[in-house]
PDB file of C-alpha atoms in Angstrom:
ATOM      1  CA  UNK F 273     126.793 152.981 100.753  1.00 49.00           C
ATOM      2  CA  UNK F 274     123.942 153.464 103.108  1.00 51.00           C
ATOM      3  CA  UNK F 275     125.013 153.005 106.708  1.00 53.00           C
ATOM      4  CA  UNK F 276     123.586 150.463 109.190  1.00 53.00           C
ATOM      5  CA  UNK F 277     123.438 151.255 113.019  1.00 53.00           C
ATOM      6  CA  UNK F 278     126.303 149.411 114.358  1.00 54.00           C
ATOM      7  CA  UNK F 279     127.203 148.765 118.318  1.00 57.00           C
ATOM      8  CA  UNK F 280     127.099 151.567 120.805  1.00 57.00           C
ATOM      9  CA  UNK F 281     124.404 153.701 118.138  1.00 58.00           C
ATOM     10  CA  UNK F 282     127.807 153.924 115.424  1.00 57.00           C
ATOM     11  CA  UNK F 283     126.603 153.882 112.200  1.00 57.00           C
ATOM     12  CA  UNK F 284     128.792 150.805 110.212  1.00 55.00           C
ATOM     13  CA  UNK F 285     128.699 150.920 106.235  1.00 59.00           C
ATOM     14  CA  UNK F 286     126.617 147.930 104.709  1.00 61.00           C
ATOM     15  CA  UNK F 287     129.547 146.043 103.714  1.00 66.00           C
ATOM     16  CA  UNK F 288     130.862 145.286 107.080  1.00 61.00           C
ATOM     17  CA  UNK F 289     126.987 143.846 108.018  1.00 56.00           C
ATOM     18  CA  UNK F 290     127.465 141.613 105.022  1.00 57.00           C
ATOM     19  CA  UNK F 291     131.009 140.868 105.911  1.00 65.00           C
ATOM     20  CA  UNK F 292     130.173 139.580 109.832  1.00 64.00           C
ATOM     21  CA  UNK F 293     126.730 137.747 108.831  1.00 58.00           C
ATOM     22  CA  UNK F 294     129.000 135.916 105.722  1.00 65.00           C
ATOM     23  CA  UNK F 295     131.417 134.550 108.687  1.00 68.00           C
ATOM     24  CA  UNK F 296     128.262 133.340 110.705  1.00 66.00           C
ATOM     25  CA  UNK F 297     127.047 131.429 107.607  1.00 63.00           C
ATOM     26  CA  UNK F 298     130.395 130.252 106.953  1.00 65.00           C
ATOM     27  CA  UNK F 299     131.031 129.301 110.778  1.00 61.00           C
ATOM     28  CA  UNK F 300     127.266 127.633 110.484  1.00 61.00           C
ATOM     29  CA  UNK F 301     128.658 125.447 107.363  1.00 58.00           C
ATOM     30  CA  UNK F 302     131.977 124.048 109.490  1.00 58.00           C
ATOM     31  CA  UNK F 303     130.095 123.478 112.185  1.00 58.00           C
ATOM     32  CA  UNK F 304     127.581 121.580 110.089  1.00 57.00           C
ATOM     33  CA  UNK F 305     130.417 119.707 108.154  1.00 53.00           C
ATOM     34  CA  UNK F 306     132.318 118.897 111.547  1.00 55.00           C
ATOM     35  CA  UNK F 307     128.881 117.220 112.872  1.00 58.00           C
ATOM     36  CA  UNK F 308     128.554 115.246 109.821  1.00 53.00           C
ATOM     37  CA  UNK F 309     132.401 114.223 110.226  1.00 50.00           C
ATOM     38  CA  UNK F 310     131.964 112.812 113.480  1.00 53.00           C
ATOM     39  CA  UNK F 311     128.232 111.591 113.154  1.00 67.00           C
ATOM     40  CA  UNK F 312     128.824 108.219 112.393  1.00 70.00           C
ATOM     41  CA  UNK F 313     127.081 105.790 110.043  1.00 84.00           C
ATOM     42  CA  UNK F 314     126.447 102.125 110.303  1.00 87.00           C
ATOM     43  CA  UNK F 315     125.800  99.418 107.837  1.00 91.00           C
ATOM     44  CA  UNK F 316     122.083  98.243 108.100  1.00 92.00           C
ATOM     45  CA  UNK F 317     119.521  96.893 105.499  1.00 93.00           C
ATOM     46  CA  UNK F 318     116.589  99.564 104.299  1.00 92.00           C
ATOM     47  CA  UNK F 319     113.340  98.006 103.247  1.00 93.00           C
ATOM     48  CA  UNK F 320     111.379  99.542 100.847  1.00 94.00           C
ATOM     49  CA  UNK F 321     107.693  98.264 100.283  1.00 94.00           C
ATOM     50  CA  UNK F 322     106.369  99.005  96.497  1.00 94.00           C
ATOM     51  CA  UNK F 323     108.863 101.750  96.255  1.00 91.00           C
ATOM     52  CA  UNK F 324     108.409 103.604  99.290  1.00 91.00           C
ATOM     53  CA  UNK F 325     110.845 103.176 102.087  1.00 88.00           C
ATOM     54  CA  UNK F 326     109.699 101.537 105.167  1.00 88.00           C
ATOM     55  CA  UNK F 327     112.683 101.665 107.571  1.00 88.00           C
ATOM     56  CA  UNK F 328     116.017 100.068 108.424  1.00 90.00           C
ATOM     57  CA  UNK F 329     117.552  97.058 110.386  1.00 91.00           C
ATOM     58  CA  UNK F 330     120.632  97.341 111.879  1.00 89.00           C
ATOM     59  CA  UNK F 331     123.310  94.543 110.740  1.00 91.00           C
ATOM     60  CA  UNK F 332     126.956  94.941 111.461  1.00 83.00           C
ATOM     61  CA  UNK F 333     129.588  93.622 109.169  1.00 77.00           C
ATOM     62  CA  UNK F 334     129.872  89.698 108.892  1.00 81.00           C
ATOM     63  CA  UNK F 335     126.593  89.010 110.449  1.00 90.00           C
ATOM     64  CA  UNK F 336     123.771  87.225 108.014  1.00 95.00           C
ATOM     65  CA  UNK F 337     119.805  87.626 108.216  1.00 97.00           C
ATOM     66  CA  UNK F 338     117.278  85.258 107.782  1.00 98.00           C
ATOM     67  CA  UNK F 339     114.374  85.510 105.326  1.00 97.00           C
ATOM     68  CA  UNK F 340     112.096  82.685 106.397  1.00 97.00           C
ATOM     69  CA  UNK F 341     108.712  81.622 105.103  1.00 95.00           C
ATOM     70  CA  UNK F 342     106.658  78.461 104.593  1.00 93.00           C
ATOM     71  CA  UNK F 343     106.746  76.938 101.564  1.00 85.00           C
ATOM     72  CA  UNK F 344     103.493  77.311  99.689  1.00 77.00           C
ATOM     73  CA  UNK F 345     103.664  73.581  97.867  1.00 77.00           C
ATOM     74  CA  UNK F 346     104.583  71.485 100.585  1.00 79.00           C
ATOM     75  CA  UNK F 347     104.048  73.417 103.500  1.00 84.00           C
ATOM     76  CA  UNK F 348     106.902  73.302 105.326  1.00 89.00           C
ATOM     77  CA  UNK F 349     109.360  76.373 106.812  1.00 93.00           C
ATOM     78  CA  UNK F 350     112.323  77.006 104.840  1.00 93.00           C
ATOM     79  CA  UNK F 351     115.551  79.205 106.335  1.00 95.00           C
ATOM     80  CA  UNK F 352     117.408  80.955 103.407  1.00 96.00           C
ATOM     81  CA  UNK F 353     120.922  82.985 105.509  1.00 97.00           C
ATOM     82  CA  UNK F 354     122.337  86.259 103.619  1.00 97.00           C
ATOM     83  CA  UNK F 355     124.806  88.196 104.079  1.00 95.00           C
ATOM     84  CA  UNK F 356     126.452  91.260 102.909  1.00 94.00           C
ATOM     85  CA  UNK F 357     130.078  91.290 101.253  1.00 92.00           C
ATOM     86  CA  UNK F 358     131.475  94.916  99.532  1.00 89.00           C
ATOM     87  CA  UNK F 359     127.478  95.784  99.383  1.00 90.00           C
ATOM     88  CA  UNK F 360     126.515  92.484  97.442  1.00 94.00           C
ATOM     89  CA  UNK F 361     124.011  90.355  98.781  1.00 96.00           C
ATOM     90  CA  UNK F 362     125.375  86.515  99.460  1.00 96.00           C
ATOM     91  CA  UNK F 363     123.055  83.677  99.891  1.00 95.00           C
ATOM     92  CA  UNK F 364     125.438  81.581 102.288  1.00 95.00           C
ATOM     93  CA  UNK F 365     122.914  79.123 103.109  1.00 95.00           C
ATOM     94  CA  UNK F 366     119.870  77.541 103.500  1.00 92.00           C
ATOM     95  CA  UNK F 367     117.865  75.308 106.044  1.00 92.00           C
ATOM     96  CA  UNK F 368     114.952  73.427 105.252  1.00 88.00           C
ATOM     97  CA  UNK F 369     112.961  70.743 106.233  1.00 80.00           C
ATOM     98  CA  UNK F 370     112.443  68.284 103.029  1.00 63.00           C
ATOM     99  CA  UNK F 371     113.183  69.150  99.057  1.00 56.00           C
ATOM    100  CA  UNK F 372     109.977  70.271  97.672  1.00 51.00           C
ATOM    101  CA  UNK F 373     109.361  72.361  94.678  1.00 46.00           C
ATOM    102  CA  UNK F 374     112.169  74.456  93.453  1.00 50.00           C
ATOM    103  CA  UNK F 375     114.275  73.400  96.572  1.00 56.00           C
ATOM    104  CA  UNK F 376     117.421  71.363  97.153  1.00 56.00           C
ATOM    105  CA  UNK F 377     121.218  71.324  96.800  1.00 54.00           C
ATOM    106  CA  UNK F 378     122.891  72.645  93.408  1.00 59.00           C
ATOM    107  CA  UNK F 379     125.796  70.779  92.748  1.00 63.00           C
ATOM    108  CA  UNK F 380     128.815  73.030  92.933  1.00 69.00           C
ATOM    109  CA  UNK F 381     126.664  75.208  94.996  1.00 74.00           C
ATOM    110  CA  UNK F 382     127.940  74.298  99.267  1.00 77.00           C
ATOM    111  CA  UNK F 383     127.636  71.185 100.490  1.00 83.00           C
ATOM    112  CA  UNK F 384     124.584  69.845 102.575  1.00 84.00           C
ATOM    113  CA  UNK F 385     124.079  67.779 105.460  1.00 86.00           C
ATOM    114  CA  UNK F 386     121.257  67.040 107.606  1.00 85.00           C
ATOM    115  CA  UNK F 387     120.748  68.642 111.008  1.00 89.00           C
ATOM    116  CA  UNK F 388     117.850  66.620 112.928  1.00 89.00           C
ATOM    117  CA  UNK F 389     114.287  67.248 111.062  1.00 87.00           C
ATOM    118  CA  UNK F 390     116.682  69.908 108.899  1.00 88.00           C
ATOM    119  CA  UNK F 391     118.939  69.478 105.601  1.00 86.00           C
ATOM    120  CA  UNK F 392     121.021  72.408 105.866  1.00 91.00           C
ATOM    121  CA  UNK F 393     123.096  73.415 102.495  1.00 90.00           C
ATOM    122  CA  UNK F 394     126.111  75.498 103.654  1.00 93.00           C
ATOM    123  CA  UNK F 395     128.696  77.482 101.840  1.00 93.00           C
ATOM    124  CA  UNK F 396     126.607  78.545  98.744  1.00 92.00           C
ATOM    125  CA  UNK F 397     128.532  81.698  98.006  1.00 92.00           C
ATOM    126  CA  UNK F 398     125.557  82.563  95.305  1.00 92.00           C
ATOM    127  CA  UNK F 399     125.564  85.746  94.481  1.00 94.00           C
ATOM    128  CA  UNK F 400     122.500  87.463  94.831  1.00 95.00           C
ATOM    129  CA  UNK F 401     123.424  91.268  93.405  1.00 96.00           C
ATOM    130  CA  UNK F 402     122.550  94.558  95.475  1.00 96.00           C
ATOM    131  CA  UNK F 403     118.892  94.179  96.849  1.00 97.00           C
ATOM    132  CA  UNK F 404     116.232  91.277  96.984  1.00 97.00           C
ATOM    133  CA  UNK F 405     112.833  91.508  96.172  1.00 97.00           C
ATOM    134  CA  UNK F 406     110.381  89.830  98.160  1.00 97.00           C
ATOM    135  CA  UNK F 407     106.986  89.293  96.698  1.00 96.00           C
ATOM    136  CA  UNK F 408     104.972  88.789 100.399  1.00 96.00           C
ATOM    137  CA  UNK F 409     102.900  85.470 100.743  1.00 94.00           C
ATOM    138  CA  UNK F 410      99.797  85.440 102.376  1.00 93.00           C
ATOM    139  CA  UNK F 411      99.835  84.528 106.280  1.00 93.00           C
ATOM    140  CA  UNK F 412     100.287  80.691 105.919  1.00 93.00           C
ATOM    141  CA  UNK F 413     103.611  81.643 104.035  1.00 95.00           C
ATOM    142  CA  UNK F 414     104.497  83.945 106.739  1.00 95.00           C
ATOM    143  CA  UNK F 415     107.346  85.896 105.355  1.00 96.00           C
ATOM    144  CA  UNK F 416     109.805  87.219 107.603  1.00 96.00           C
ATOM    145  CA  UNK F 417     112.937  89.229 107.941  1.00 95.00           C
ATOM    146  CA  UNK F 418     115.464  88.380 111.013  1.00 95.00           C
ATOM    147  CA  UNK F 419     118.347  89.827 112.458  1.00 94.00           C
ATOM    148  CA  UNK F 420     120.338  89.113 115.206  1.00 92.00           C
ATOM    149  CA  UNK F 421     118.742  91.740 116.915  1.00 88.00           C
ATOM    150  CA  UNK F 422     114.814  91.990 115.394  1.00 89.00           C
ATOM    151  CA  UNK F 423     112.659  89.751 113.717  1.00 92.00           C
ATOM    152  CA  UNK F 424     109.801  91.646 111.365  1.00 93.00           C
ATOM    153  CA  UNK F 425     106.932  90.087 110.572  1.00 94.00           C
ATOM    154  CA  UNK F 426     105.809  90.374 106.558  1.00 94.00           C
ATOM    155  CA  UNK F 427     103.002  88.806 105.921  1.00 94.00           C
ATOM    156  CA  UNK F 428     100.469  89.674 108.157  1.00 91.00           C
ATOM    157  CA  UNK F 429     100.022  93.052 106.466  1.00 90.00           C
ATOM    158  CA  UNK F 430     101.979  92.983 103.091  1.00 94.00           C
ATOM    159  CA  UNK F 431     100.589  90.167 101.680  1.00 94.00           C
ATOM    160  CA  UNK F 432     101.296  90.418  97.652  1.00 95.00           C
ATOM    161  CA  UNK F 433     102.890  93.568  98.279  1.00 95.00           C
ATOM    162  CA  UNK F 434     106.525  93.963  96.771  1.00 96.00           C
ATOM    163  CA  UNK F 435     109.342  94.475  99.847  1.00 96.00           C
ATOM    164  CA  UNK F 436     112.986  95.550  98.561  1.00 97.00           C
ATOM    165  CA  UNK F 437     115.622  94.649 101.560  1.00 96.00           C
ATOM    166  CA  UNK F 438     119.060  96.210 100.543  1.00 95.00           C
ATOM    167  CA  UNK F 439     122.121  96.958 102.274  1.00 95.00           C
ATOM    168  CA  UNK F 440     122.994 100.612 103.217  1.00 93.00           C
ATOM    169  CA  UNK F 441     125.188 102.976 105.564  1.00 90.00           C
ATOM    170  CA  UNK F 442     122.908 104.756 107.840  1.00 88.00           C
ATOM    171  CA  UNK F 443     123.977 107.674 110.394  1.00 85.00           C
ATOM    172  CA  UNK F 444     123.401 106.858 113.712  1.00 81.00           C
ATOM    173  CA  UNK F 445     120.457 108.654 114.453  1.00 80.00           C
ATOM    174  CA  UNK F 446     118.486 106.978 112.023  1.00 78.00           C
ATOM    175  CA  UNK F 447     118.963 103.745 113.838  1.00 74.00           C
ATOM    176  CA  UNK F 448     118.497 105.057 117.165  1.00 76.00           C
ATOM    177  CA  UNK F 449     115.239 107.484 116.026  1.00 77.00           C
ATOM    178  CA  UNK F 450     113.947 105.890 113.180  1.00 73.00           C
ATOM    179  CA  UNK F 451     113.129 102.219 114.779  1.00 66.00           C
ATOM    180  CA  UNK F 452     112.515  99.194 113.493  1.00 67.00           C
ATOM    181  CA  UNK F 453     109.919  98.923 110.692  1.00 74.00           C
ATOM    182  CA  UNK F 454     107.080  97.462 111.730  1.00 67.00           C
ATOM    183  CA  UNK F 455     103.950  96.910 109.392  1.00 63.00           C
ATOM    184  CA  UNK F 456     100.889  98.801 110.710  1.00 59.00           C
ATOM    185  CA  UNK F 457      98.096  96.490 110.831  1.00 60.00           C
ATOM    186  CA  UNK F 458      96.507  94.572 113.377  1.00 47.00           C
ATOM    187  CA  UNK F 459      97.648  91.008 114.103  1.00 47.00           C
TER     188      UNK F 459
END
């Protein structure tokens, strides 16, 4: 064994150098571990734009988003409420202003009413499986994403661009450091 200097000028065989720096890295690792124990995550939604992630909303169990846009036939806003159940997207319902194309109520699918200049269809329970794809309109569609909390703006700078919104569990710092995704474009 070839000796290493040791405290006080002692010389202390190899093996005992090994032996101290293995408890560091193994003190390193529980510290590490104990960290990720009590760092704690959240449920949010990660958007991904043509594959590439683009950042996360923050969305606490029970509450819905909105994807809203304008309807490209008839040109009027349309208010489509999801929410997440055991990491399952859940189309619960939907406001808009007047059936156009590829709109209305499903029978067996809620039960709709109006609500002033809006028929709302509530209760839809539709399934809608474990992320939505979004093809992005061009600005008259004006695509966006709300939460309770933040509204993000889609079209203005992913038009025809592909935008993935699925539900995740995100440590804390990622909400708190990583921010709100916002497109980078001018508006």
């Amino acid at each position: 064994m070839t000796p290493e200097w040791g405290r006080a000028g002692t010389r202390r065989p190899r093996t005992a150098v090994l032996r101290r720096l293995g408890r560091w890295a193994g003190a390193g690792l529980c510290a590490a571990l104990l960290l990720a124990a009590l760092v704690p995550v959240w449920p949010a939604l990660r958007l991904s734009v043509d594959g590439e992630r683009f950042g996360h909303l923050p969305l606490a169990e029970g509450e819905q988003f909105t994807v809203s846009y304008v309807h490209s036939i008839d040109h009027l806003p349309i208010e489509e409420n999801i929410e997440v159940r055991d990491g399952v997207l859940v189309a619960d319902s939907t406001r808009l202003r007047q059936f156009g194309a590829g709109m209305g109520h499903i029978p067996g699918e809620g039960t709709g009413r109006a609500d002033g200049e809006w028929w709302v269809i509530e209760d839809m329970n539709r399934t809608l499986g474990p992320q939505l794809a979004i093809r992005v309109g061009r600005a008259s569609v004006d695509h966006r994403l709300r939460t309770p909390d933040t509204e993000v703006r889609l079209s203005p700078c992913l038009t025809a661009r592909r935008v993935v919104v699925e539900p995740v569990r995100v440590p804390t710092l990622v909400l708190l450091f990583g921010g709100a995704p916002r497109p980078d474009c001018d508006e």
